[in-house]
Each structure stands twice: as C-alpha cells, then as structure tokens.
mmCIF file of C-alpha atoms and ligand atoms in Angstrom:
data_model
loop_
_atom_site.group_PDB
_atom_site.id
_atom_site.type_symbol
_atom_site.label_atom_id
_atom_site.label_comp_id
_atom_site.label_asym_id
_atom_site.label_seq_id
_atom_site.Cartn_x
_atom_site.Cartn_y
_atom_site.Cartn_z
ATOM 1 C CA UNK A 30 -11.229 2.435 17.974
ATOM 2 C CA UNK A 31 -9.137 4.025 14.990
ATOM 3 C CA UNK A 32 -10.867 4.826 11.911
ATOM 4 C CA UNK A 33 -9.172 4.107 8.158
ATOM 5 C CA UNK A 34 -10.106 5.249 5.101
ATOM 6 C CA UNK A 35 -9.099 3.421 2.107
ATOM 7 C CA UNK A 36 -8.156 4.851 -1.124
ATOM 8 C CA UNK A 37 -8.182 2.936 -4.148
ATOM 9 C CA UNK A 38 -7.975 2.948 -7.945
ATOM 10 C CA UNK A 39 -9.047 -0.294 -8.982
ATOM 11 C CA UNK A 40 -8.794 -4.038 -8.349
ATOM 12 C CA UNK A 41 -8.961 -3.187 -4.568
ATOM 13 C CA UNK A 42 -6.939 -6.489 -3.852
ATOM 14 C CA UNK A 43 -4.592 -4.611 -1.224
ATOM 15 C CA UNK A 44 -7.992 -2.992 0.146
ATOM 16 C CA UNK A 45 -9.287 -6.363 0.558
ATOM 17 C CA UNK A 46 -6.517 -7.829 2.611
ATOM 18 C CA UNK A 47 -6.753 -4.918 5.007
ATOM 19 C CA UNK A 48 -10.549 -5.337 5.448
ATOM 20 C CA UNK A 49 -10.533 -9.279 6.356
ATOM 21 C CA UNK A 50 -7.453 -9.017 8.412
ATOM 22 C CA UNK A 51 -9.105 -5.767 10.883
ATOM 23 C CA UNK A 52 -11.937 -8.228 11.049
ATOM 24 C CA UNK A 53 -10.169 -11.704 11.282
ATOM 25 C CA UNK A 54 -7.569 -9.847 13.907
ATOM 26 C CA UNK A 55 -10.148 -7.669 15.506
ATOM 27 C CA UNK A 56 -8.008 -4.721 15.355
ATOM 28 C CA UNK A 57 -8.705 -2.130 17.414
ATOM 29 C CA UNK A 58 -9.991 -0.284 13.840
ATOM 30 C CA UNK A 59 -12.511 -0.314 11.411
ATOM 31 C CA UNK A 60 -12.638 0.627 8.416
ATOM 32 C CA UNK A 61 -14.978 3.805 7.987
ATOM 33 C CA UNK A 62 -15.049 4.720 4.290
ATOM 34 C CA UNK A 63 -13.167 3.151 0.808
ATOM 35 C CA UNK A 64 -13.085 5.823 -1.850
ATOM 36 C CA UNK A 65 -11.869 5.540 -5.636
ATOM 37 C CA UNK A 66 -10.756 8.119 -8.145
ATOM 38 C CA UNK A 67 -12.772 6.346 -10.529
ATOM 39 C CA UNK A 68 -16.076 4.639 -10.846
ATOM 40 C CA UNK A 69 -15.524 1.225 -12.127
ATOM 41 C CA UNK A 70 -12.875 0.669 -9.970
ATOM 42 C CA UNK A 71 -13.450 -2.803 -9.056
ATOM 43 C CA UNK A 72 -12.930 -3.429 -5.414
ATOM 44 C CA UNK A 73 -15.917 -0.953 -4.398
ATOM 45 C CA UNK A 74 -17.816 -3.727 -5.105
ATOM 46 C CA UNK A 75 -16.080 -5.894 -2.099
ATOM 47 C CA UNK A 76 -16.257 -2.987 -0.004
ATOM 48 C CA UNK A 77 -19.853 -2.453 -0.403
ATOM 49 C CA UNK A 78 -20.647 -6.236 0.072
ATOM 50 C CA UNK A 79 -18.727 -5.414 3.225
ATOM 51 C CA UNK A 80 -21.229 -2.828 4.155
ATOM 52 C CA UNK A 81 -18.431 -0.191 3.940
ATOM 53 C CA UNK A 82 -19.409 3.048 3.085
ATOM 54 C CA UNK A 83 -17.647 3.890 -0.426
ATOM 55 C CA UNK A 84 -17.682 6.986 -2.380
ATOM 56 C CA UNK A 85 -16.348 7.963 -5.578
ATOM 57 C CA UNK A 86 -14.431 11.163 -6.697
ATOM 58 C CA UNK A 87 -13.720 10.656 -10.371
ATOM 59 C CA UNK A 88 -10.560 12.812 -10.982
ATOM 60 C CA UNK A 89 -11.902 13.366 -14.471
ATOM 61 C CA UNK A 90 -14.780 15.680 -13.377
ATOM 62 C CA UNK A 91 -11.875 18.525 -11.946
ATOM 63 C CA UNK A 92 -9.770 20.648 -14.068
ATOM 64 C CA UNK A 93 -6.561 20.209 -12.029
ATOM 65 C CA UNK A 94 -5.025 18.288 -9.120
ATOM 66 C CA UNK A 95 -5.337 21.063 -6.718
ATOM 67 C CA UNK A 96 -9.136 21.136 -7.021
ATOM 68 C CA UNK A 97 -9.463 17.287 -7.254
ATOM 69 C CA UNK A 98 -7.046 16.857 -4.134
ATOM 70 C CA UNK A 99 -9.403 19.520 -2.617
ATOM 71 C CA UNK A 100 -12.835 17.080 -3.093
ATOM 72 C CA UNK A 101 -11.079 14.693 -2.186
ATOM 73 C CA UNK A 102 -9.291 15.543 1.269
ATOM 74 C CA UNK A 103 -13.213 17.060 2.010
ATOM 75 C CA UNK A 104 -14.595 13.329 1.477
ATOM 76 C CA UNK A 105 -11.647 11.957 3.473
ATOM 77 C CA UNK A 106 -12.141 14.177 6.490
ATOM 78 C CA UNK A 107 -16.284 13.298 6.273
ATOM 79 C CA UNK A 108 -15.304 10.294 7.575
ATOM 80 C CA UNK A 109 -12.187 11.935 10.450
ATOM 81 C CA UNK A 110 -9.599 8.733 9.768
ATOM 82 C CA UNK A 111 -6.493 7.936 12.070
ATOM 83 C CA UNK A 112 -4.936 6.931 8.892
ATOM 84 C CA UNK A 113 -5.343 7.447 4.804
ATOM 85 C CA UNK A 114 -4.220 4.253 3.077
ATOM 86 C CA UNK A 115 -3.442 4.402 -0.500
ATOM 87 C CA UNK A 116 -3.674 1.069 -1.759
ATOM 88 C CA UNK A 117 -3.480 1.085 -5.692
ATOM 89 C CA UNK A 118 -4.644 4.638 -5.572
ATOM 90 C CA UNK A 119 -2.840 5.595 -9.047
ATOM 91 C CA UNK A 120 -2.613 9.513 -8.545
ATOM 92 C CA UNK A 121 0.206 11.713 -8.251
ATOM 93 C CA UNK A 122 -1.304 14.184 -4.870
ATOM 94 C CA UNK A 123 -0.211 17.600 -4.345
ATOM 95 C CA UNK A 124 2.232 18.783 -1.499
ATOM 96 C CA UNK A 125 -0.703 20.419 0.323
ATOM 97 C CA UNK A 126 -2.589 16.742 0.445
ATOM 98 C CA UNK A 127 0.263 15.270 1.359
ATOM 99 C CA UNK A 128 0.980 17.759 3.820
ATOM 100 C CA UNK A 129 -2.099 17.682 5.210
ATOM 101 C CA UNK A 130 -1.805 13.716 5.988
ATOM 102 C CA UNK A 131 1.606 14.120 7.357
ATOM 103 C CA UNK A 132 3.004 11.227 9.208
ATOM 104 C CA UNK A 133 -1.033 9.545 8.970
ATOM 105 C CA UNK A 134 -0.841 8.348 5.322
ATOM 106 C CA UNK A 135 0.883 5.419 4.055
ATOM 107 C CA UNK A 136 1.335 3.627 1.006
ATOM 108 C CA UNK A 137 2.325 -0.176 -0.532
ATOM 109 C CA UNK A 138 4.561 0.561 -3.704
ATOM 110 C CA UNK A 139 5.483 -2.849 -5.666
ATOM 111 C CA UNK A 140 9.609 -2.623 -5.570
ATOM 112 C CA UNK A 141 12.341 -2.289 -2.847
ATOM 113 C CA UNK A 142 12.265 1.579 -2.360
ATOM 114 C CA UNK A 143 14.109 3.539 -2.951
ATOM 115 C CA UNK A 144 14.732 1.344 -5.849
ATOM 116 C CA UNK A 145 12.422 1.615 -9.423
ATOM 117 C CA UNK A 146 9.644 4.126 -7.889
ATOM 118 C CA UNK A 147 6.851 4.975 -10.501
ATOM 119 C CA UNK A 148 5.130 2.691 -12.954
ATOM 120 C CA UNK A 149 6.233 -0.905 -14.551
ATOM 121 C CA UNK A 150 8.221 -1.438 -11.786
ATOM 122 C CA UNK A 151 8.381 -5.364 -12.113
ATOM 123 C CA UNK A 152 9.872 -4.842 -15.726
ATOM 124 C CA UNK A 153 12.371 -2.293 -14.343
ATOM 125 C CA UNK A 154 13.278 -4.921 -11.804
ATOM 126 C CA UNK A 155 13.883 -7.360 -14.980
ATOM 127 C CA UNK A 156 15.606 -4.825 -16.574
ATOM 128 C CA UNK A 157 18.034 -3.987 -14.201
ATOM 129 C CA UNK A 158 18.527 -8.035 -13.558
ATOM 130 C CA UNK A 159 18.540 -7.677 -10.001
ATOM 131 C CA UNK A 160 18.362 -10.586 -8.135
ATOM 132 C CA UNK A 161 15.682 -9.540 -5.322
ATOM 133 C CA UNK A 162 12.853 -7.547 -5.899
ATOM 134 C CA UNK A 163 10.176 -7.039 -3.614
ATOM 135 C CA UNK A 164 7.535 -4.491 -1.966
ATOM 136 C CA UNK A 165 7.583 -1.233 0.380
ATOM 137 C CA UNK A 166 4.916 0.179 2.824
ATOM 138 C CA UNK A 167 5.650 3.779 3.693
ATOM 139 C CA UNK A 168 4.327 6.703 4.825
ATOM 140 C CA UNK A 169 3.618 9.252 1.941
ATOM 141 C CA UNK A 170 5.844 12.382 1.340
ATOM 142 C CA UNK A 171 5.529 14.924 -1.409
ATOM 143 C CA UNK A 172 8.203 12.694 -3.197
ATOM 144 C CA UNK A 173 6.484 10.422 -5.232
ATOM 145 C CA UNK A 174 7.123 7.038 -3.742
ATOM 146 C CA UNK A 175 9.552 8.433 -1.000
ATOM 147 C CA UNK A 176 9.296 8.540 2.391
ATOM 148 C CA UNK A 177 9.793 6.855 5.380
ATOM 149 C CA UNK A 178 9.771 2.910 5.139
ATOM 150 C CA UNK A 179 7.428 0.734 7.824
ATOM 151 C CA UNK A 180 7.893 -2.793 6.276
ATOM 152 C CA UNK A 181 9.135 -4.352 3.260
ATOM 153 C CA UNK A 182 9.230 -7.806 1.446
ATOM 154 C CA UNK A 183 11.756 -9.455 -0.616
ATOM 155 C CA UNK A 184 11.279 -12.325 -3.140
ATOM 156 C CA UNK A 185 13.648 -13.797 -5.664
ATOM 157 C CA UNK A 186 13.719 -13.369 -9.025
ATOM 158 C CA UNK A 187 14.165 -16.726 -10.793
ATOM 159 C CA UNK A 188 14.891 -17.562 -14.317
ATOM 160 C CA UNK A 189 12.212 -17.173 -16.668
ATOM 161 C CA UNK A 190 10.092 -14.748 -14.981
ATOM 162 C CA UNK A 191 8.251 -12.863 -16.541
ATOM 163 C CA UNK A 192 6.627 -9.247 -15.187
ATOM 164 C CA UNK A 193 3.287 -10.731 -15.054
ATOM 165 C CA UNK A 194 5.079 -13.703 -12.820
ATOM 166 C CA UNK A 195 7.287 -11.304 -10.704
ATOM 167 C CA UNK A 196 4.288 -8.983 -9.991
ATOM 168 C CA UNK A 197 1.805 -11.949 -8.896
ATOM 169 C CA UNK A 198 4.663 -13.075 -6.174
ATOM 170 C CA UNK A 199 4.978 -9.564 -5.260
ATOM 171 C CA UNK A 200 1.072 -8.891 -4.773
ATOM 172 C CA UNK A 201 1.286 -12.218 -2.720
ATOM 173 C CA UNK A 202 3.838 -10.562 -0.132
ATOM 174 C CA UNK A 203 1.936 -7.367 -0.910
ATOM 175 C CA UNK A 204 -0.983 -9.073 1.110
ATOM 176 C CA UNK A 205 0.954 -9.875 3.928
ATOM 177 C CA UNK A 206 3.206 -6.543 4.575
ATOM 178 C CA UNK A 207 0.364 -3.729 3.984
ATOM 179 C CA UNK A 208 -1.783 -5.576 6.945
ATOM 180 C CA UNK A 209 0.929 -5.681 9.312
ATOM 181 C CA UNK A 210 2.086 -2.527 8.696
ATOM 182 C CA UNK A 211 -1.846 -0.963 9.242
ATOM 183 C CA UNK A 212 -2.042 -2.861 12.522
ATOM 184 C CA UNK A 213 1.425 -1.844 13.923
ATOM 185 C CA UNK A 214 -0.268 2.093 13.277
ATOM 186 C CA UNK A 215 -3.552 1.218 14.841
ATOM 187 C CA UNK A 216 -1.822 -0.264 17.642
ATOM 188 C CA UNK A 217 0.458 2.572 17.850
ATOM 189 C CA UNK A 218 3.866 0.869 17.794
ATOM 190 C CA UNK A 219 5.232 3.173 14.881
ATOM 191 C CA UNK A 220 7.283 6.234 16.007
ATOM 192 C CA UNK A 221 8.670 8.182 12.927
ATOM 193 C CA UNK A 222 12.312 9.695 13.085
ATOM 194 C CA UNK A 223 13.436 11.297 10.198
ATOM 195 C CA UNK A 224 13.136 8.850 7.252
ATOM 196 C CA UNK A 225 13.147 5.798 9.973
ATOM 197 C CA UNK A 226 10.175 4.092 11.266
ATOM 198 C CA UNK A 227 10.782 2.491 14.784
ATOM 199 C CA UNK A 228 8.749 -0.138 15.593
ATOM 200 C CA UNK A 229 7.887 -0.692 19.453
ATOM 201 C CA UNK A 230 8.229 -3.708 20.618
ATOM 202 C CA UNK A 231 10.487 -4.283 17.727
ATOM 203 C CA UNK A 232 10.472 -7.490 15.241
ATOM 204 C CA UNK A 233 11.587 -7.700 11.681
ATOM 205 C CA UNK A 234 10.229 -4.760 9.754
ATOM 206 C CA UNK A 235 10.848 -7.033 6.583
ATOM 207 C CA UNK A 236 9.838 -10.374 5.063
ATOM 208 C CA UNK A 237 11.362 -12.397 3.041
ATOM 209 C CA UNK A 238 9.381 -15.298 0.611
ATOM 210 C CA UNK A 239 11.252 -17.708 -1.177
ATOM 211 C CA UNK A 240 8.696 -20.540 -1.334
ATOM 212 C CA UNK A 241 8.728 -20.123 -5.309
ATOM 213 C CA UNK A 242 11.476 -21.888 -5.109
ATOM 214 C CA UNK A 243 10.699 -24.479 -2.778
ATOM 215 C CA UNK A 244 7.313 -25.122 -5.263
ATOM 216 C CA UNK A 245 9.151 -25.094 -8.221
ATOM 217 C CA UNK A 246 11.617 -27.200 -6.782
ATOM 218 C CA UNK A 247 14.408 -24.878 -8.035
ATOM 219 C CA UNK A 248 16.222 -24.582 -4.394
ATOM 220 C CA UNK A 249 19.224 -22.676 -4.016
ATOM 221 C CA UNK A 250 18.306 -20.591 -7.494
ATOM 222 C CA UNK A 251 19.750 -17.134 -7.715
ATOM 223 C CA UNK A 252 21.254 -17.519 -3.905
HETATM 224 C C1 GAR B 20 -0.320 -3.031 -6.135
HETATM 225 O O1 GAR B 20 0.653 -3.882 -6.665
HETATM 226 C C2 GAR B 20 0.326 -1.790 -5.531
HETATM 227 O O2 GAR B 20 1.577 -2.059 -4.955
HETATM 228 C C3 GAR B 20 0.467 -0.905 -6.746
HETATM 229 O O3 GAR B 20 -0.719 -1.106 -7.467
HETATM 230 C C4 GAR B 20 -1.202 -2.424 -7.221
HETATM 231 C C5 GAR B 20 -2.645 -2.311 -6.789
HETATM 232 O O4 GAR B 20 -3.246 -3.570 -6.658
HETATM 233 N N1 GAR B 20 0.665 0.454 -6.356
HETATM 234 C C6 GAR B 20 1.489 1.296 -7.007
HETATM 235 O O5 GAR B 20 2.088 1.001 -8.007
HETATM 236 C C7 GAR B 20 1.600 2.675 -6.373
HETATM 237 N N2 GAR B 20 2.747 3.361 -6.871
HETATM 238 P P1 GAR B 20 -4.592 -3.729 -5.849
HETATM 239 O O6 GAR B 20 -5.555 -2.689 -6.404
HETATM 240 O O7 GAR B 20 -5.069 -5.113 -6.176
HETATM 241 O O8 GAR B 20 -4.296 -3.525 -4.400
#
C-alpha cells in the first residue's frame, strides 16, 4: 500500500479528485496526510470530513523559504509518502526540497508545458491566441514548472472565451489527468528517462476534450 501526501494551497479541488478516485478505484494507496501552506485553505475541510489527517504550515510564520521548506519536508516525512503531490500548492520550493523529492514529487500546472509556466496562465494562453491550451502533470524539478511530463490534456480555445471560461474547461480535464497520472505511480508503471516519462504498459499519456464544442454546438470551431 503506497502512501501520498497531498499538498495544497487552497480550493483543494485537484486534492479532491485524487481522494475519491484512490477510494472509488481502490488503488493500491491511501492517502496519509493533506497539508496547506495556509490555514484557510479551503479543501482541508474535505480532507478532514474524509478523516484525513491534515496539518498546516503557514509559510508566513518563517523568515525565508529555506526554513519554511525545512518545516515543511519534516511534516511531509512524519507521514513517510511514496509520493508528494502538489496540487494548487502556490509556493516556489527550494532546490534542496526539490531535491530531496527527486523523481517522487509531481505536479498539475494549468497550460501545455513547456508553454506559459507561472501564474495567469489561461490569459497568457489568450494572449498568445493559441488555438489549444490545456494542462500538464509532471514530476517537479528545481525549474519552476519544468520537468519531466507524465500526462497532459488539450482543449480548444473557442471564440469568446474568456480566462475564467478557459480555466473552468481546463480544471475539468485537470480532474481527469492528475488521477491517472497518481495511479500510473502507485501502480508503478512510470519509469523516468531523462525529461521522458515511459509509461508501462503504454496508452496515451494525453487527453484531448473537445465536448465544448459538441455542447455549444459550435463543431468544427478552431479545427
Ligand atoms: C489548478 O488549476 C492547478 O493547475 C493550479 O492551481 C489550481 C488549483 O486548483 N496550479 C498552478 O498554477 C501551479 N503552478 P485546486 O486547488 O482546486 O486544485
């Protein structure tokens, strides 16, 4: 049985998808602790209704990222996890945290890495009027939202959006890549070589959703 931990920042929606999918899938995997960098961050509350164990480490009460990385990594390793998800977990982490997780921490960024990495990534996407946009899961190097890519979605971008309407079909894919992605670990299909992930046996390590077009009867749009 492989133990997660789940890091989070807020909403906890990614968190959330993880939980009832090890449950609803019976992974072999539990998840053994969610922890947030700040204390109103609003999926501890699912968590705990979950009967999760959740902790908090507000990044506020250290003077600088090594010594909050250092709490931190000591909560982490309370709980010995096969894997550190970041899910929403809105910190930039030193190279020594990220080294210490090497190759056992992942993340779900909201854009087609390496493409728009950082923040407001949906409005970059408008921006640059691409015509796909989507979501990454990859494991965590000290390059902020780098590294080596397990699964990613694509969706269309359609006329009118909006980054509020781009980043709710995103999160929707978001839901469905950062589970499969977790299992494939806890299952131990995922063999990292250099920046590629092989998957073993292999399917498609992406997915693309184009039903907003089917539902908004706008077929064929931006193909
Ligand atoms: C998600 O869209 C995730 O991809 C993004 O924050 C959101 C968290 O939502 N993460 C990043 O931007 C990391 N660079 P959630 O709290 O509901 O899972």
């Amino acid at each position: 049985m492989k133990k997660l931990v789940i890091l989070i920042s807020g909403r906890g929606s990614n968190m959330e998808a993880i939980v009832q999918a090890c449950l609803r899938e019976r992974w072999p995997a539990r998840v053994a602790a969610v922890i947030a960098n700040r204390p109103d961050a609003a999926g501890l509350v699912f968590a705990a209704s979950q009967g999760i164990p959740t902790a908090v480490i507000d990044h506020r009460q250290y003077p600088d990222r090594e010594s909050f990385d250092a709490a931190l990594a000591g909560e982490i390793d309370a709980f010995a996890p096969d894997l550190v998800v970041l899910a929403g977990f809105m910190r930039v982490l030193t190279a020594g945290f990220v080294d210490r997780y090497a190759g056992r921490m992942m993340n779900v960024h909201p854009s087609l890495l390496p493409s728009f990495p950082g923040l407001k990534t949906h409005q970059q996407a408008l921006d640059a009027g691409v015509r796909v946009h989507g979501a990454s899961v990859h494991f965590v190097t000290s390059q902020l939202d780098h590294g080596p890519i397990v699964l990613q979605s694509v969706v269309p971008v359609v006329t009118g959006d909006d980054a509020a309407a781009l980043s709710a079909r995103v999160l929707a894919t978001e839901h469905q890549i950062y589970p499969r992605a977790v299992r494939w670990f806890v299952e131990g299909r995922l063999a990292l070589d250099g920046l590629r992930v092989a998957l073993t046996p292999p399917e498609p390590q992406w997915l693309f959703d184009d039903t907003c077009n089917k539902s908004n009867n706008v077929a064929g749009e931006g193909v």
